[in-house]
Amino acid sequence: MTLALAFGGTLATATLPGIAADALAQKMITLTAAKRTNSITVPVGKSQDVRTDTPFLEVTLGDPEIADVNPLTDRALSILGKKIGTTRVSVYGEGRKLVGVFDVEVSYDVSALANELTQRFPGAKFRVSSVNGRILLGGLAPDSITLDQALSIAREFGPQVINAVQVASPQQVLLEVRFVEATRTAGRDLGVQWNAWSNNGRFIGNIGSEKGASSLPIAQAVGTTAAGVLSGGNPFGFMVGSLLVKGMHIDVALNALEERGLVRRLAEPNLVALSGDTANFLAGGEYPIPVSGTLGQISVEYKRYGVSLAFTPTVLGGSIINLKIEPEVSQIDRTTTVSVANGISVPGLTVRRASTTLELRDGQSFMLAGLLQNDSVTAQEQFPWIGDVPVLGTLFSSKSYQKKETDLVIIVTPRLARPARPGDPLRTPLDNTLPANDLDFFVGGKPELDRGPAVRGETAALRPFTGHMIEFPQGGAYVVP
């Protein structure tokens, strides 16, 4: 697009109404004869005034959809940004002599973004610029939370933001996790247990333990000889057998078993992650799963199971840690096996997982519980034919019922970690022990000797060592708030 200025054959000079010449000059970019090519950045929806030291008669605009040019005088013009992109403006004087060339880049309003960031985060040092239609955010942020908020504000001004901001002190978080499984089992075995042989010595049935033998006729119709053994310590079973079957020494076992619950640790991982990053942990394995292809070919995929953990920490102000935690405990379940082609059986998984987000201070702990799992097993054994007889069949049968209830408990403690000085060795609990000699081992009964108390220092902080470390109280005592 070409604009030609005509002022009755002569060149005229004028200013816009209400704007002084000095004020207009302060807003303008001046193009001199020594520098005929200049780069100008214009925000979308705003204008930039350009001034030349030589009068011009004609202006050529490369792409009118990106920018618009409005002549103000014979020495000044205004460029309006319309769309993100780049274009070129050429200015010609008398005799189509080239006065100057402007490479115009229309970008987002980075000055308004810079003012907004300055007001929101006075302690941060952000730098905002525009590169190829994108917002370039640089500078220094005090923490990752400030950086995330600044990026969110920048995306409101433009969808494409280049993050070149450095965090002053990136925090590292050590997460101590304990997976504890509390199991409560209840069992009850009720019934009569038999040991029986035929006359030729062939074993017929065995329900229970054998502690002795005596040959007694059970039933003439069957023609067998029973070896009944009383399960020790159960006089009630012997009494019932003597009353119901007179003259026979019957092996009767009436058991009533109840087991208390047990507690065991499944895993106790310690993970370290930078603030804003995700750390993962898996203690378990993988089992193969056959997958049928389009041409009937079978490939193998592996499914993970065991104890897994994924957490994303974010360090806030005041030593507050925001945690997103996703723990999971899974095990192979043979009761949900599925048969596929070619007689291949694929077991299922019993999965207990949780996903939560919370905020804790450095050293505080929290616990997740209530991930219950109930398993019930009922088994019945009976003497052939006789066990089906009502009432009397109870004496010739044995029933077993087992119920197992498992509660998964997850205890999590986040701690702020910091690296130590290079070259300083890390200390472990084994550094304070020595292997026992023969005298201490056989006479004193000591498998190892104590080298001495751990060196913790006089304050609450450990001496710096290479790697990551956490703060311990004085004297080596470990305290969970």
CSV table of C-alpha atoms in Angstrom, one decimal:
chain,number,residue,atom,x,y,z
A,1,MET,CA,0.0,0.0,0.0
A,2,THR,CA,1.4,3.4,-1.0
A,3,LEU,CA,0.4,6.7,0.5
A,4,ALA,CA,1.2,10.0,-1.3
A,5,LEU,CA,1.1,13.4,0.3
A,6,ALA,CA,0.2,16.4,-1.7
A,7,PHE,CA,0.2,20.0,-0.3
A,8,GLY,CA,-0.5,22.2,-3.4
A,9,GLY,CA,2.9,21.5,-4.9
A,10,THR,CA,4.8,22.6,-1.8
A,11,LEU,CA,5.8,20.8,1.3
A,12,ALA,CA,4.1,21.8,4.4
A,13,THR,CA,4.8,21.3,8.1
A,14,ALA,CA,2.1,21.1,10.8
A,15,THR,CA,1.4,19.5,14.1
A,16,LEU,CA,-1.7,17.7,15.4
A,17,PRO,CA,-4.2,20.0,17.2
A,18,GLY,CA,-3.7,20.1,21.0
A,19,ILE,CA,-0.2,18.5,21.0
A,20,ALA,CA,2.8,20.6,21.4
A,21,ALA,CA,5.7,20.2,19.1
A,22,ASP,CA,8.1,19.3,22.0
A,23,ALA,CA,5.6,16.6,23.3
A,24,LEU,CA,5.3,15.2,19.9
A,25,ALA,CA,9.0,15.0,19.5
A,26,GLN,CA,9.4,13.1,22.8
A,27,LYS,CA,7.0,10.3,21.7
A,28,MET,CA,8.6,10.0,18.3
A,29,ILE,CA,11.4,7.8,17.0
A,30,THR,CA,13.7,9.9,14.8
A,31,LEU,CA,15.1,8.5,11.6
A,32,THR,CA,18.2,10.4,10.4
A,33,ALA,CA,20.0,10.3,7.1
A,34,ALA,CA,22.9,8.5,8.7
A,35,LYS,CA,20.6,5.6,9.7
A,36,ARG,CA,18.0,5.0,7.1
A,37,THR,CA,16.9,1.5,8.4
A,38,ASN,CA,15.4,1.1,11.9
A,39,SER,CA,13.5,-1.6,13.8
A,40,ILE,CA,10.4,-0.6,15.6
A,41,THR,CA,8.2,-2.6,18.0
A,42,VAL,CA,4.6,-1.6,18.2
A,43,PRO,CA,2.1,-3.2,20.7
A,44,VAL,CA,-1.2,-4.6,19.3
A,45,GLY,CA,-3.8,-1.9,19.4
A,46,LYS,CA,-1.4,0.9,20.1
A,47,SER,CA,0.5,3.3,17.9
A,48,GLN,CA,4.1,4.5,17.6
A,49,ASP,CA,5.1,7.9,16.1
A,50,VAL,CA,8.1,8.1,13.8
A,51,ARG,CA,9.9,11.3,12.8
A,52,THR,CA,12.3,11.9,9.9
A,53,ASP,CA,14.9,14.7,9.5
A,54,THR,CA,14.0,14.9,5.8
A,55,PRO,CA,10.6,15.8,4.4
A,56,PHE,CA,8.8,12.9,2.6
A,57,LEU,CA,6.1,12.7,0.0
A,58,GLU,CA,5.3,9.0,-0.2
A,59,VAL,CA,4.9,6.1,2.3
A,60,THR,CA,4.8,2.4,1.3
A,61,LEU,CA,3.4,-0.3,3.7
A,62,GLY,CA,4.2,-3.9,3.1
A,63,ASP,CA,1.2,-5.7,4.8
A,64,PRO,CA,-1.8,-3.6,5.7
A,65,GLU,CA,-3.3,-6.4,7.8
A,66,ILE,CA,-0.4,-6.3,10.3
A,67,ALA,CA,-0.1,-2.5,10.7
A,68,ASP,CA,-1.5,0.8,9.5
A,69,VAL,CA,0.4,4.0,8.6
A,70,ASN,CA,-1.1,7.5,9.1
A,71,PRO,CA,1.0,10.5,8.0
A,72,LEU,CA,1.0,13.3,10.6
A,73,THR,CA,3.2,15.9,8.8
A,74,ASP,CA,5.7,15.9,6.0
A,75,ARG,CA,8.3,14.8,8.6
A,76,ALA,CA,6.2,12.6,11.0
A,77,LEU,CA,3.9,9.6,10.7
A,78,SER,CA,2.1,7.2,13.0
A,79,ILE,CA,2.3,3.4,12.8
A,80,LEU,CA,-0.7,1.5,14.4
A,81,GLY,CA,-0.3,-2.2,15.3
A,82,LYS,CA,-3.2,-4.3,14.2
A,83,LYS,CA,-2.0,-8.0,14.2
A,84,ILE,CA,0.9,-10.0,15.5
A,85,GLY,CA,3.6,-10.1,12.9
A,86,THR,CA,6.2,-8.2,11.0
A,87,THR,CA,6.1,-5.8,8.0
A,88,ARG,CA,8.1,-3.0,6.4
A,89,VAL,CA,7.4,0.7,5.9
A,90,SER,CA,9.4,2.6,3.3
A,91,VAL,CA,9.4,6.5,3.2
A,92,TYR,CA,10.3,8.4,0.0
A,93,GLY,CA,11.0,12.1,-0.5
A,94,GLU,CA,11.1,14.3,-3.6
A,95,GLY,CA,12.0,12.5,-6.8
A,96,ARG,CA,11.2,9.2,-5.0
A,97,LYS,CA,14.4,9.4,-3.1
A,98,LEU,CA,14.5,6.9,-0.3
A,99,VAL,CA,14.3,8.7,3.1
A,100,GLY,CA,14.2,5.6,5.3
A,101,VAL,CA,12.9,2.1,6.0
A,102,PHE,CA,11.2,0.8,9.1
A,103,ASP,CA,11.1,-2.9,10.0
A,104,VAL,CA,7.9,-3.0,12.1
A,105,GLU,CA,7.2,-5.8,14.6
A,106,VAL,CA,3.7,-5.9,16.0
A,107,SER,CA,3.8,-7.7,19.4
A,108,TYR,CA,2.0,-8.0,22.7
A,109,ASP,CA,1.9,-5.1,25.1
A,110,VAL,CA,4.9,-6.1,27.1
A,111,SER,CA,5.1,-2.7,28.9
A,112,ALA,CA,1.7,-3.2,30.4
A,113,LEU,CA,2.8,-6.7,31.4
A,114,ALA,CA,5.9,-5.4,33.0
A,115,ASN,CA,3.9,-2.8,35.0
A,116,GLU,CA,1.5,-5.5,36.2
A,117,LEU,CA,4.4,-7.8,37.3
A,118,THR,CA,6.1,-4.9,39.1
A,119,GLN,CA,2.9,-4.2,41.1
A,120,ARG,CA,2.2,-7.8,41.9
A,121,PHE,CA,5.7,-8.9,42.8
A,122,PRO,CA,7.7,-5.9,44.1
A,123,GLY,CA,10.5,-8.2,45.4
A,124,ALA,CA,11.1,-10.0,42.0
A,125,LYS,CA,13.2,-8.7,39.2
A,126,PHE,CA,11.4,-9.6,35.9
A,127,ARG,CA,12.4,-8.6,32.4
A,128,VAL,CA,9.7,-8.7,29.7
A,129,SER,CA,10.3,-8.5,26.0
A,130,SER,CA,8.9,-9.8,22.7
A,131,VAL,CA,10.6,-12.3,20.3
A,132,ASN,CA,9.0,-13.3,17.0
A,133,GLY,CA,5.5,-12.8,18.3
A,134,ARG,CA,6.1,-14.4,21.7
A,135,ILE,CA,6.5,-13.0,25.2
A,136,LEU,CA,10.0,-13.5,26.6
A,137,LEU,CA,9.9,-13.5,30.4
A,138,GLY,CA,13.3,-13.3,32.0
A,139,GLY,CA,14.9,-12.0,35.2
A,140,LEU,CA,15.1,-13.5,38.7
A,141,ALA,CA,12.2,-14.8,40.8
A,142,PRO,CA,12.6,-15.4,44.6
A,143,ASP,CA,10.8,-18.8,44.5
A,144,SER,CA,9.0,-21.2,42.3
A,145,ILE,CA,5.5,-20.0,43.4
A,146,THR,CA,6.2,-16.5,42.3
A,147,LEU,CA,7.5,-17.8,39.0
A,148,ASP,CA,4.3,-19.9,38.4
A,149,GLN,CA,2.1,-16.9,39.2
A,150,ALA,CA,4.1,-14.6,36.9
A,151,LEU,CA,3.8,-17.1,34.1
A,152,SER,CA,0.0,-17.3,34.6
A,153,ILE,CA,-0.3,-13.5,34.3
A,154,ALA,CA,2.0,-13.5,31.2
A,155,ARG,CA,-0.3,-16.0,29.5
A,156,GLU,CA,-3.2,-13.7,29.9
A,157,PHE,CA,-1.4,-11.2,27.7
A,158,GLY,CA,-0.3,-13.8,25.1
A,159,PRO,CA,-0.7,-17.5,24.8
A,160,GLN,CA,2.9,-18.2,23.9
A,161,VAL,CA,5.3,-17.4,26.7
A,162,ILE,CA,9.0,-18.2,26.8
A,163,ASN,CA,10.2,-18.9,30.3
A,164,ALA,CA,13.8,-17.6,30.9
A,165,VAL,CA,13.4,-16.8,34.5
A,166,GLN,CA,15.9,-18.0,37.1
A,167,VAL,CA,14.8,-19.0,40.6
A,168,ALA,CA,17.0,-17.4,43.3
A,169,SER,CA,17.0,-20.4,45.6
A,170,PRO,CA,15.5,-23.6,44.2
A,171,GLN,CA,14.3,-25.7,47.2
A,172,GLN,CA,14.7,-29.5,47.5
A,173,VAL,CA,12.3,-31.6,49.4
A,174,LEU,CA,13.0,-34.9,51.1
A,175,LEU,CA,10.0,-37.0,51.6
A,176,GLU,CA,10.0,-39.8,54.2
A,177,VAL,CA,7.3,-42.4,53.5
A,178,ARG,CA,6.3,-45.5,55.5
A,179,PHE,CA,3.9,-48.0,54.1
A,180,VAL,CA,2.5,-50.1,57.0
A,181,GLU,CA,0.0,-52.9,56.6
A,182,ALA,CA,-2.1,-53.9,59.6
A,183,THR,CA,-3.7,-57.3,59.3
A,184,ARG,CA,-6.5,-58.7,61.4
A,185,THR,CA,-7.4,-62.3,60.8
A,186,ALA,CA,-10.1,-64.4,62.5
A,187,GLY,CA,-10.3,-68.1,62.0
A,188,ARG,CA,-12.7,-70.8,63.2
A,189,ASP,CA,-12.4,-74.5,62.5
A,190,LEU,CA,-15.4,-76.5,63.7
A,191,GLY,CA,-16.0,-80.2,63.0
A,192,VAL,CA,-15.0,-83.8,63.5
A,193,GLN,CA,-11.7,-85.1,62.1
A,194,TRP,CA,-11.2,-88.7,61.1
A,195,ASN,CA,-8.4,-91.1,60.2
A,196,ALA,CA,-9.7,-94.2,58.5
A,197,TRP,CA,-8.1,-97.2,56.8
A,198,SER,CA,-9.6,-100.3,55.2
A,199,ASN,CA,-8.8,-103.8,56.2
A,200,ASN,CA,-6.1,-104.1,53.5
A,201,GLY,CA,-4.4,-100.9,54.8
A,202,ARG,CA,-5.6,-98.6,52.0
A,203,PHE,CA,-6.1,-95.1,53.3
A,204,ILE,CA,-9.7,-93.8,53.0
A,205,GLY,CA,-9.7,-90.4,54.5
A,206,ASN,CA,-7.7,-88.1,56.8
A,207,ILE,CA,-9.0,-84.9,58.3
A,208,GLY,CA,-6.8,-83.9,61.2
A,209,SER,CA,-3.5,-85.0,62.7
A,210,GLU,CA,-2.5,-88.6,63.6
A,211,LYS,CA,-1.1,-89.2,67.1
A,212,GLY,CA,-1.9,-92.9,67.6
A,213,ALA,CA,-4.0,-95.7,66.3
A,214,SER,CA,-6.6,-98.3,67.4
A,215,SER,CA,-8.6,-100.6,65.3
A,216,LEU,CA,-12.4,-100.3,65.8
A,217,PRO,CA,-15.3,-101.3,63.6
A,218,ILE,CA,-17.1,-98.4,62.1
A,219,ALA,CA,-19.9,-100.0,60.2
A,220,GLN,CA,-20.4,-103.6,59.2
A,221,ALA,CA,-22.0,-102.6,55.9
A,222,VAL,CA,-18.9,-100.7,54.9
A,223,GLY,CA,-16.6,-103.4,56.2
A,224,THR,CA,-13.8,-101.0,57.3
A,225,THR,CA,-11.6,-100.6,60.3
A,226,ALA,CA,-11.1,-97.1,61.6
A,227,ALA,CA,-8.1,-95.8,63.4
A,228,GLY,CA,-9.4,-93.1,65.5
A,229,VAL,CA,-7.0,-90.8,67.2
A,230,LEU,CA,-8.2,-88.2,69.6
A,231,SER,CA,-6.7,-84.8,69.0
A,232,GLY,CA,-4.9,-84.1,72.2
A,233,GLY,CA,-6.4,-81.6,74.7
A,234,ASN,CA,-10.0,-81.9,73.3
A,235,PRO,CA,-12.0,-84.0,75.8
A,236,PHE,CA,-15.3,-82.6,74.5
A,237,GLY,CA,-14.7,-84.2,71.1
A,238,PHE,CA,-13.9,-87.5,72.7
A,239,MET,CA,-17.0,-87.4,74.8
A,240,VAL,CA,-19.3,-86.7,71.9
A,241,GLY,CA,-17.8,-89.5,69.9
A,242,SER,CA,-18.2,-92.0,72.8
A,243,LEU,CA,-21.9,-91.0,73.3
A,244,LEU,CA,-22.9,-91.2,69.6
A,245,VAL,CA,-21.0,-94.2,68.6
A,246,LYS,CA,-20.9,-96.6,71.5
A,247,GLY,CA,-18.0,-98.9,71.7
A,248,MET,CA,-15.8,-97.0,69.2
A,249,HIS,CA,-12.8,-94.9,69.9
A,250,ILE,CA,-13.4,-92.1,67.4
A,251,ASP,CA,-10.9,-89.5,66.5
A,252,VAL,CA,-12.9,-86.3,67.1
A,253,ALA,CA,-11.3,-82.9,66.8
A,254,LEU,CA,-13.4,-79.8,67.5
A,255,ASN,CA,-11.2,-76.7,66.9
A,256,ALA,CA,-11.9,-73.1,67.5
A,257,LEU,CA,-9.0,-70.8,66.4
A,258,GLU,CA,-8.9,-67.0,66.5
A,259,GLU,CA,-5.7,-65.3,65.5
A,260,ARG,CA,-4.8,-61.7,66.3
A,261,GLY,CA,-3.7,-59.2,63.7
A,262,LEU,CA,-0.1,-58.6,62.7
A,263,VAL,CA,1.6,-55.4,61.4
A,264,ARG,CA,4.4,-55.4,58.9
A,265,ARG,CA,6.2,-52.7,56.9
A,266,LEU,CA,5.8,-52.9,53.2
A,267,ALA,CA,8.3,-50.2,52.2
A,268,GLU,CA,10.0,-47.2,53.7
A,269,PRO,CA,11.4,-45.1,50.8
A,270,ASN,CA,13.1,-41.7,51.1
A,271,LEU,CA,12.7,-39.5,47.9
A,272,VAL,CA,14.3,-36.1,47.1
A,273,ALA,CA,12.8,-33.8,44.4
A,274,LEU,CA,13.2,-30.2,43.4
A,275,SER,CA,10.3,-27.9,44.1
A,276,GLY,CA,7.8,-28.3,41.2
A,277,ASP,CA,9.3,-31.6,39.9
A,278,THR,CA,7.9,-35.1,40.4
A,279,ALA,CA,9.7,-38.0,42.0
A,280,ASN,CA,8.6,-41.7,41.6
A,281,PHE,CA,9.2,-44.9,43.6
A,282,LEU,CA,8.4,-48.5,42.9
A,283,ALA,CA,9.1,-51.6,45.0
A,284,GLY,CA,7.6,-54.6,43.4
A,285,GLY,CA,7.8,-56.2,40.0
A,286,GLU,CA,6.3,-56.6,36.6
A,287,TYR,CA,4.3,-59.6,35.2
A,288,PRO,CA,3.7,-60.3,31.5
A,289,ILE,CA,0.4,-59.9,29.8
A,290,PRO,CA,-0.1,-61.4,26.3
A,291,VAL,CA,-1.7,-59.0,23.8
A,292,SER,CA,-3.1,-60.2,20.6
A,293,GLY,CA,-2.2,-58.3,17.4
A,294,THR,CA,-4.1,-57.6,14.2
A,295,LEU,CA,-2.7,-60.6,12.4
A,296,GLY,CA,-3.1,-63.0,15.3
A,297,GLN,CA,0.4,-62.5,16.6
A,298,ILE,CA,0.8,-62.3,20.4
A,299,SER,CA,3.0,-59.8,21.9
A,300,VAL,CA,3.9,-59.3,25.6
A,301,GLU,CA,3.3,-56.2,27.7
A,302,TYR,CA,4.3,-55.8,31.3
A,303,LYS,CA,2.1,-54.5,34.1
A,304,ARG,CA,3.7,-53.1,37.2
A,305,TYR,CA,2.6,-54.1,40.7
A,306,GLY,CA,3.9,-53.6,44.3
A,307,VAL,CA,4.3,-50.5,46.3
A,308,SER,CA,4.6,-47.3,44.3
A,309,LEU,CA,4.7,-43.6,45.1
A,310,ALA,CA,4.6,-40.4,43.1
A,311,PHE,CA,4.9,-37.0,44.7
A,312,THR,CA,5.3,-33.4,43.6
A,313,PRO,CA,6.4,-30.9,46.2
A,314,THR,CA,6.1,-27.1,45.9
A,315,VAL,CA,7.9,-25.0,48.5
A,316,LEU,CA,5.8,-22.0,49.6
A,317,GLY,CA,6.8,-19.1,51.8
A,318,GLY,CA,7.4,-19.6,55.5
A,319,SER,CA,8.8,-23.2,55.1
A,320,ILE,CA,5.4,-24.4,54.0
A,321,ILE,CA,5.4,-27.3,51.6
A,322,ASN,CA,2.6,-28.1,49.2
A,323,LEU,CA,2.5,-31.8,48.4
A,324,LYS,CA,0.6,-33.7,45.8
A,325,ILE,CA,0.9,-37.4,46.7
A,326,GLU,CA,-0.2,-40.5,44.8
A,327,PRO,CA,0.6,-43.7,46.7
A,328,GLU,CA,-0.5,-47.2,45.5
A,329,VAL,CA,-0.2,-50.7,46.8
A,330,SER,CA,-1.1,-53.6,44.4
A,331,GLN,CA,-0.6,-57.3,44.4
A,332,ILE,CA,-1.4,-60.2,42.0
A,333,ASP,CA,-4.8,-61.7,42.6
A,334,ARG,CA,-5.1,-65.3,41.3
A,335,THR,CA,-8.9,-65.4,42.0
A,336,THR,CA,-9.6,-63.0,39.2
A,337,THR,CA,-7.6,-64.9,36.6
A,338,VAL,CA,-8.9,-64.5,33.0
A,339,SER,CA,-8.2,-67.1,30.3
A,340,VAL,CA,-7.2,-65.9,26.9
A,341,ALA,CA,-6.4,-67.6,23.6
A,342,ASN,CA,-4.2,-70.7,23.6
A,343,GLY,CA,-5.0,-71.6,27.2
A,344,ILE,CA,-3.0,-68.6,28.6
A,345,SER,CA,-4.3,-67.4,31.9
A,346,VAL,CA,-3.7,-63.8,33.0
A,347,PRO,CA,-4.1,-62.9,36.7
A,348,GLY,CA,-5.8,-59.8,38.0
A,349,LEU,CA,-4.6,-57.1,40.4
A,350,THR,CA,-5.8,-56.1,43.8
A,351,VAL,CA,-5.1,-52.3,43.9
A,352,ARG,CA,-5.3,-49.8,46.7
A,353,ARG,CA,-4.5,-46.3,45.7
A,354,ALA,CA,-5.0,-42.7,46.9
A,355,SER,CA,-4.4,-39.2,45.6
A,356,THR,CA,-4.3,-36.2,47.8
A,357,THR,CA,-3.0,-32.6,48.0
A,358,LEU,CA,-2.1,-30.9,51.2
A,359,GLU,CA,0.2,-28.4,52.8
A,360,LEU,CA,2.6,-29.1,55.7
A,361,ARG,CA,5.4,-27.3,57.4
A,362,ASP,CA,8.9,-28.6,57.3
A,363,GLY,CA,9.1,-31.7,59.5
A,364,GLN,CA,5.3,-32.2,60.1
A,365,SER,CA,3.7,-35.6,59.5
A,366,PHE,CA,0.4,-36.8,58.3
A,367,MET,CA,-1.1,-40.3,58.0
A,368,LEU,CA,-3.5,-41.8,55.4
A,369,ALA,CA,-5.6,-44.8,56.5
A,370,GLY,CA,-8.8,-46.5,55.8
A,371,LEU,CA,-7.6,-48.3,52.6
A,372,LEU,CA,-9.3,-51.6,53.7
A,373,GLN,CA,-9.2,-55.0,52.0
A,374,ASN,CA,-11.4,-57.9,53.1
A,375,ASP,CA,-10.7,-61.5,52.2
A,376,SER,CA,-13.0,-64.4,53.2
A,377,VAL,CA,-12.4,-68.1,52.7
A,378,THR,CA,-14.8,-70.9,53.6
A,379,ALA,CA,-13.8,-74.6,53.3
A,380,GLN,CA,-15.8,-77.7,54.1
A,381,GLU,CA,-14.6,-81.3,54.3
A,382,GLN,CA,-16.8,-84.3,55.1
A,383,PHE,CA,-16.9,-88.1,55.1
A,384,PRO,CA,-18.4,-89.5,52.0
A,385,TRP,CA,-22.2,-90.1,52.2
A,386,ILE,CA,-22.3,-89.9,56.0
A,387,GLY,CA,-21.5,-86.3,56.0
A,388,ASP,CA,-24.7,-85.5,54.0
A,389,VAL,CA,-26.9,-87.0,56.7
A,390,PRO,CA,-28.8,-84.3,58.6
A,391,VAL,CA,-27.7,-83.7,62.3
A,392,LEU,CA,-25.5,-86.8,62.3
A,393,GLY,CA,-23.5,-85.6,59.3
A,394,THR,CA,-22.2,-82.8,61.4
A,395,LEU,CA,-20.0,-85.3,63.3
A,396,PHE,CA,-18.5,-86.5,60.1
A,397,SER,CA,-17.7,-83.1,58.6
A,398,SER,CA,-15.3,-80.2,59.2
A,399,LYS,CA,-15.8,-76.6,58.3
A,400,SER,CA,-13.2,-73.9,58.2
A,401,TYR,CA,-13.8,-70.2,57.9
A,402,GLN,CA,-11.0,-67.6,57.6
A,403,LYS,CA,-11.5,-63.9,57.4
A,404,LYS,CA,-8.7,-61.5,56.7
A,405,GLU,CA,-9.0,-57.7,56.9
A,406,THR,CA,-6.0,-55.6,55.9
A,407,ASP,CA,-5.7,-51.8,56.5
A,408,LEU,CA,-3.1,-49.9,54.6
A,409,VAL,CA,-1.6,-47.0,56.6
A,410,ILE,CA,0.7,-44.4,54.9
A,411,ILE,CA,2.8,-42.1,57.0
A,412,VAL,CA,4.4,-39.1,55.2
A,413,THR,CA,6.9,-36.6,56.5
A,414,PRO,CA,8.3,-33.8,54.2
A,415,ARG,CA,11.6,-32.1,55.0
A,416,LEU,CA,13.5,-29.3,53.4
A,417,ALA,CA,16.9,-30.6,52.2
A,418,ARG,CA,20.0,-28.7,51.1
A,419,PRO,CA,23.2,-29.8,49.5
A,420,ALA,CA,26.4,-30.0,51.5
A,421,ARG,CA,29.8,-28.8,50.6
A,422,PRO,CA,31.8,-30.8,48.1
A,423,GLY,CA,34.4,-33.1,49.5
A,424,ASP,CA,32.9,-33.7,52.9
A,425,PRO,CA,32.0,-37.4,53.4
A,426,LEU,CA,28.5,-38.5,54.3
A,427,ARG,CA,28.0,-40.3,57.5
A,428,THR,CA,25.8,-43.4,57.9
A,429,PRO,CA,24.7,-45.4,60.9
A,430,LEU,CA,27.2,-48.1,60.1
A,431,ASP,CA,30.1,-45.6,60.6
A,432,ASN,CA,29.6,-45.8,64.3
A,433,THR,CA,29.8,-49.6,64.6
A,434,LEU,CA,32.6,-52.2,64.4
A,435,PRO,CA,32.4,-55.9,63.8
A,436,ALA,CA,32.7,-57.9,67.0
A,437,ASN,CA,35.7,-60.2,67.6
A,438,ASP,CA,35.5,-63.8,68.8
A,439,LEU,CA,35.5,-62.8,72.5
A,440,ASP,CA,32.8,-60.2,72.2
A,441,PHE,CA,30.7,-62.4,69.9
A,442,PHE,CA,30.8,-65.8,71.8
A,443,VAL,CA,31.3,-64.5,75.4
A,444,GLY,CA,29.7,-61.2,75.4
A,445,GLY,CA,27.0,-62.1,72.9
A,446,LYS,CA,27.5,-58.9,70.9
A,447,PRO,CA,27.3,-59.1,67.1
A,448,GLU,CA,28.8,-55.6,66.7
A,449,LEU,CA,30.4,-53.0,68.8
A,450,ASP,CA,29.6,-49.3,69.2
A,451,ARG,CA,32.4,-47.1,68.0
A,452,GLY,CA,30.9,-44.1,69.9
A,453,PRO,CA,28.1,-41.7,69.8
A,454,ALA,CA,27.2,-40.1,66.5
A,455,VAL,CA,28.7,-36.6,65.9
A,456,ARG,CA,25.7,-34.4,65.7
A,457,GLY,CA,27.3,-31.1,66.6
A,458,GLU,CA,26.2,-28.7,69.4
A,459,THR,CA,23.3,-27.2,67.5
A,460,ALA,CA,20.2,-28.6,65.9
A,461,ALA,CA,21.9,-28.7,62.5
A,462,LEU,CA,24.2,-31.5,61.2
A,463,ARG,CA,27.6,-30.8,59.9
A,464,PRO,CA,27.5,-30.3,56.2
A,465,PHE,CA,28.3,-33.4,54.1
A,466,THR,CA,28.3,-34.1,50.4
A,467,GLY,CA,24.8,-34.9,49.1
A,468,HIS,CA,21.5,-34.1,50.8
A,469,MET,CA,20.8,-34.0,54.5
A,470,ILE,CA,18.1,-33.0,56.9
A,471,GLU,CA,18.2,-31.3,60.3
A,472,PHE,CA,18.4,-33.5,63.4
A,473,PRO,CA,17.9,-32.4,67.0
A,474,GLN,CA,20.8,-32.2,69.3
A,475,GLY,CA,22.0,-35.6,70.7
A,476,GLY,CA,20.9,-37.6,67.7
A,477,ALA,CA,17.3,-38.1,68.7
A,478,TYR,CA,14.9,-38.2,65.8
A,479,VAL,CA,11.7,-36.4,66.4
A,480,VAL,CA,8.6,-36.4,64.2
A,481,PRO,CA,6.4,-33.4,65.0
